[in-house]
Amino acid sequence: MATALITGGNDGIGRALADTYLDRGYQVVVVGRNRGKGQAFLDAAARHGAADRARFLQADLSLVTENDRALAWVAQTYPSIDVLVLGARYHRSNRVETMEGFENNFALYYLSRFLFSHGLVESLSRAPHPVILNFGGAGQTGPVRWDDLQLRRNYPGTGALGHSAKLCDLLGVSFTQIYHDTPIRYVLNHPGVVTTSFAGEYDEATAAQVAMLKSVGKTTAQAVAEILPYLDEPPARLTAVLEGKRIPTNTAAFDPEEAVRLHEITQKLLADLSR
Ligand SMILES: NC(=O)c1ccc[n+]([C@@H]2O[C@H](COP(=O)([O-])OP(=O)(O)OC[C@H]3O[C@@H](n4cnc5c(N)ncnc54)[C@H](OP(=O)(O)O)[C@@H]3O)[C@@H](O)[C@H]2O)c1
């Protein structure tokens, strides 16, 4: 049976994708922190007669140790992964560090996606047509703050998400270079404004902006319809999609040298973390 693993799959676009893959007969594992939302996913699956194919894994993916635990469980439980969706995010208006010393967005939006992408290569490679969906910037965000990846100076508020999204674009570039001899396809998607929970802790001004975005955003069903064709038949090893439209990846936004540089920095950061 095909398997989809979805971080941030208990809410928003991730949840809509989880429901879609359940409808298609997949085993679906969603990862998030909130047990209530996880149970809501399991209850909905049971109502549709799919209880035996739905799993909720509770994990705080802003922590490297929790990513390690989740990945070990997945590798032990599922021999192969067909679809990996990287969608967990949590916005913070103010800079917060995890107990491991990483800026929170960097940890959750980038580092966790790095760990899941690289950590599941073996499981993905066992599937006939494996694909990773990473909600990156699709070339719309950046530049990288190379001298301040942890955003210590002039923390940019909502811009912190955009910065991590840019790092995810570069992750897609280096990943597809490193694993060019595997069947894994990597899709970077910027969905545009979508009405979701916008999980986060916002200051007053940002909260007002988020409320406005929620009132004008597309539905999660629309967002899923725009991205599914690229997951079903990824047109290239690396594909970038902006609101349903493919955009070129041979541009400065997807610079292979920057991608290598980020990969090496990330490896060092992880090596320096005793775990
Ligand atoms: N919505 C938009 O307008 C929009 C625009 C551009 C890009 N995107 C991107 O699309 C993706 C999905 O966004 P969304 O709006 O659908 O998300 P969302 O509704 O805000 O949901 C966020 C998800 O992340 C999970 N999460 C948050 N912190 C976590 C943690 N520490 N550990 C594990 N899981 C955690 C949440 O689960 P818990 O509540 O259980 O923690 C939830 O499932 C994200 O990458 C986002 O940046 C969205």
Short mmCIF file of N, CA and C in Angstrom, two decimals, residues 74-149:
data_model
loop_
_atom_site.label_atom_id
_atom_site.label_comp_id
_atom_site.label_asym_id
_atom_site.label_seq_id
_atom_site.Cartn_x
_atom_site.Cartn_y
_atom_site.Cartn_z
N VAL A 74 9.36 6.29 11.97
CA VAL A 74 8.85 6.13 10.60
C VAL A 74 9.63 5.03 9.89
N ALA A 75 10.96 5.06 10.02
CA ALA A 75 11.79 4.08 9.32
C ALA A 75 11.47 2.66 9.80
N GLN A 76 11.16 2.55 11.10
CA GLN A 76 10.86 1.23 11.67
C GLN A 76 9.47 0.75 11.27
N THR A 77 8.54 1.70 11.09
CA THR A 77 7.14 1.35 10.89
C THR A 77 6.76 1.18 9.42
N TYR A 78 7.37 1.99 8.55
CA TYR A 78 6.98 1.97 7.13
C TYR A 78 8.19 1.67 6.26
N PRO A 79 8.16 0.55 5.55
CA PRO A 79 9.33 0.19 4.73
C PRO A 79 9.57 1.17 3.59
N SER A 80 8.52 1.77 3.06
CA SER A 80 8.74 2.73 1.98
C SER A 80 7.78 3.91 2.10
N ILE A 81 8.22 5.04 1.57
CA ILE A 81 7.40 6.26 1.59
C ILE A 81 7.25 6.72 0.14
N ASP A 82 6.01 6.94 -0.28
CA ASP A 82 5.76 7.38 -1.66
C ASP A 82 5.69 8.90 -1.76
N VAL A 83 5.06 9.51 -0.76
CA VAL A 83 4.87 10.96 -0.78
C VAL A 83 5.28 11.53 0.58
N LEU A 84 6.20 12.49 0.54
CA LEU A 84 6.61 13.18 1.77
C LEU A 84 6.25 14.65 1.61
N VAL A 85 5.39 15.15 2.50
CA VAL A 85 5.00 16.56 2.46
C VAL A 85 5.59 17.27 3.67
N LEU A 86 6.29 18.36 3.44
CA LEU A 86 6.94 19.11 4.52
C LEU A 86 6.20 20.43 4.69
N GLY A 87 5.27 20.46 5.67
CA GLY A 87 4.38 21.61 5.78
C GLY A 87 4.29 22.24 7.15
N ALA A 88 5.00 21.69 8.16
CA ALA A 88 4.88 22.27 9.51
C ALA A 88 5.54 23.64 9.54
N ARG A 89 4.84 24.58 10.14
CA ARG A 89 5.41 25.93 10.32
C ARG A 89 4.68 26.60 11.48
N TYR A 90 5.36 27.54 12.10
CA TYR A 90 4.77 28.27 13.22
C TYR A 90 5.39 29.66 13.23
N HIS A 91 4.57 30.64 12.94
CA HIS A 91 5.12 31.99 12.86
C HIS A 91 5.24 32.64 14.25
N ARG A 92 6.28 33.41 14.41
CA ARG A 92 6.43 34.18 15.65
C ARG A 92 6.82 35.60 15.31
N SER A 93 6.08 36.56 15.84
CA SER A 93 6.43 37.97 15.60
C SER A 93 7.73 38.34 16.29
N ASN A 94 8.00 37.67 17.42
CA ASN A 94 9.23 37.95 18.15
C ASN A 94 10.17 36.75 18.06
N ARG A 95 11.46 37.07 18.06
CA ARG A 95 12.45 36.01 17.92
C ARG A 95 12.47 35.11 19.16
N VAL A 96 12.42 33.81 18.90
CA VAL A 96 12.46 32.82 19.98
C VAL A 96 13.46 31.74 19.59
N GLU A 97 14.25 31.30 20.56
CA GLU A 97 15.18 30.20 20.29
C GLU A 97 14.64 28.91 20.90
N THR A 98 14.89 27.80 20.23
CA THR A 98 14.52 26.50 20.79
C THR A 98 15.51 26.17 21.91
N MET A 99 15.19 25.15 22.69
CA MET A 99 16.11 24.80 23.78
C MET A 99 17.43 24.24 23.23
N GLU A 100 17.46 23.96 21.93
CA GLU A 100 18.72 23.52 21.31
C GLU A 100 19.51 24.70 20.74
N GLY A 101 18.95 25.91 20.90
CA GLY A 101 19.70 27.11 20.53
C GLY A 101 19.52 27.60 19.10
N PHE A 102 18.51 27.07 18.39
CA PHE A 102 18.25 27.55 17.03
C PHE A 102 17.06 28.51 17.04
N GLU A 103 17.12 29.48 16.14
CA GLU A 103 15.96 30.36 15.96
C GLU A 103 14.79 29.48 15.53
N ASN A 104 13.61 29.74 16.08
CA ASN A 104 12.50 28.80 15.94
C ASN A 104 12.08 28.51 14.49
N ASN A 105 11.99 29.55 13.66
CA ASN A 105 11.61 29.33 12.25
C ASN A 105 12.69 28.53 11.52
N PHE A 106 13.93 28.89 11.79
CA PHE A 106 15.05 28.18 11.16
C PHE A 106 14.95 26.69 11.50
N ALA A 107 14.65 26.42 12.77
CA ALA A 107 14.59 25.03 13.23
C ALA A 107 13.43 24.27 12.61
N LEU A 108 12.24 24.88 12.65
CA LEU A 108 11.03 24.15 12.22
C LEU A 108 10.85 24.18 10.70
N TYR A 109 11.04 25.35 10.13
CA TYR A 109 10.71 25.53 8.71
C TYR A 109 11.84 25.04 7.81
N TYR A 110 13.08 25.09 8.32
CA TYR A 110 14.19 24.65 7.48
C TYR A 110 14.86 23.36 7.99
N LEU A 111 15.35 23.40 9.23
CA LEU A 111 16.15 22.28 9.72
C LEU A 111 15.36 20.97 9.74
N SER A 112 14.12 21.02 10.20
CA SER A 112 13.29 19.81 10.23
C SER A 112 13.11 19.26 8.81
N ARG A 113 12.94 20.17 7.84
CA ARG A 113 12.72 19.72 6.46
C ARG A 113 14.01 19.14 5.87
N PHE A 114 15.13 19.70 6.31
CA PHE A 114 16.44 19.13 5.92
C PHE A 114 16.54 17.70 6.47
N LEU A 115 16.21 17.54 7.76
CA LEU A 115 16.35 16.23 8.41
C LEU A 115 15.39 15.20 7.79
N PHE A 116 14.15 15.61 7.54
CA PHE A 116 13.18 14.68 6.95
C PHE A 116 13.57 14.33 5.52
N SER A 117 14.01 15.32 4.74
CA SER A 117 14.38 15.03 3.34
C SER A 117 15.52 14.03 3.31
N HIS A 118 16.62 14.36 3.98
CA HIS A 118 17.80 13.49 3.92
C HIS A 118 17.58 12.19 4.70
N GLY A 119 16.83 12.28 5.78
CA GLY A 119 16.66 11.10 6.64
C GLY A 119 15.78 10.02 6.03
N LEU A 120 15.00 10.37 5.01
CA LEU A 120 14.07 9.38 4.45
C LEU A 120 14.44 8.95 3.04
N VAL A 121 15.67 9.24 2.63
CA VAL A 121 16.07 8.89 1.26
C VAL A 121 15.92 7.39 0.99
N GLU A 122 16.34 6.57 1.97
CA GLU A 122 16.24 5.12 1.74
C GLU A 122 14.79 4.69 1.59
N SER A 123 13.94 5.17 2.49
CA SER A 123 12.51 4.78 2.45
C SER A 123 11.86 5.28 1.17
N LEU A 124 12.20 6.50 0.77
CA LEU A 124 11.62 7.06 -0.46
C LEU A 124 12.11 6.27 -1.68
N SER A 125 13.36 5.90 -1.67
CA SER A 125 13.94 5.23 -2.84
C SER A 125 13.32 3.85 -3.07
N ARG A 126 12.66 3.30 -2.05
CA ARG A 126 12.01 1.99 -2.23
C ARG A 126 10.65 2.12 -2.91
N ALA A 127 10.13 3.34 -3.04
CA ALA A 127 8.83 3.54 -3.70
C ALA A 127 9.04 3.69 -5.21
N PRO A 128 8.04 3.33 -6.01
CA PRO A 128 8.24 3.39 -7.47
C PRO A 128 8.37 4.82 -8.01
N HIS A 129 7.59 5.75 -7.47
CA HIS A 129 7.64 7.13 -7.98
C HIS A 129 7.61 8.11 -6.80
N PRO A 130 8.68 8.14 -6.01
CA PRO A 130 8.65 8.96 -4.79
C PRO A 130 8.74 10.45 -5.07
N VAL A 131 8.02 11.21 -4.25
CA VAL A 131 8.06 12.67 -4.42
C VAL A 131 8.05 13.35 -3.06
N ILE A 132 8.82 14.44 -2.98
CA ILE A 132 8.82 15.29 -1.78
C ILE A 132 8.19 16.62 -2.15
N LEU A 133 7.24 17.07 -1.35
CA LEU A 133 6.69 18.41 -1.50
C LEU A 133 7.17 19.26 -0.33
N ASN A 134 7.92 20.32 -0.65
CA ASN A 134 8.38 21.24 0.39
C ASN A 134 7.79 22.61 0.08
N PHE A 135 7.05 23.16 1.05
CA PHE A 135 6.48 24.49 0.85
C PHE A 135 7.58 25.53 1.04
N GLY A 136 8.35 25.74 0.00
CA GLY A 136 9.44 26.72 0.06
C GLY A 136 9.00 28.05 -0.50
N GLY A 137 9.97 28.83 -0.95
CA GLY A 137 9.65 30.15 -1.48
C GLY A 137 9.39 30.14 -2.97
N ALA A 138 9.70 29.01 -3.63
CA ALA A 138 9.55 28.91 -5.09
C ALA A 138 10.16 30.13 -5.78
N GLY A 139 11.32 30.53 -5.29
CA GLY A 139 12.05 31.61 -5.95
C GLY A 139 11.55 33.01 -5.62
N GLN A 140 10.54 33.12 -4.77
CA GLN A 140 9.93 34.43 -4.49
C GLN A 140 10.52 35.10 -3.25
N THR A 141 11.33 34.37 -2.49
CA THR A 141 11.82 34.93 -1.23
C THR A 141 13.35 35.01 -1.23
N GLY A 142 13.90 35.64 -0.25
CA GLY A 142 15.36 35.79 -0.15
C GLY A 142 15.70 37.27 -0.06
N PRO A 143 16.97 37.63 -0.05
CA PRO A 143 18.14 36.77 -0.14
C PRO A 143 18.46 36.10 1.20
N VAL A 144 19.45 35.21 1.16
CA VAL A 144 19.89 34.54 2.39
C VAL A 144 20.75 35.51 3.19
N ARG A 145 20.51 35.55 4.49
CA ARG A 145 21.41 36.32 5.37
C ARG A 145 22.56 35.41 5.79
N TRP A 146 23.56 35.33 4.94
CA TRP A 146 24.63 34.36 5.19
C TRP A 146 25.38 34.61 6.50
N ASP A 147 25.48 35.86 6.90
CA ASP A 147 26.23 36.15 8.13
C ASP A 147 25.32 36.10 9.37
N ASP A 148 24.04 35.76 9.18
CA ASP A 148 23.12 35.77 10.31
C ASP A 148 21.94 34.82 10.05
N LEU A 149 22.26 33.55 9.82
CA LEU A 149 21.20 32.58 9.48
C LEU A 149 20.18 32.42 10.60
#
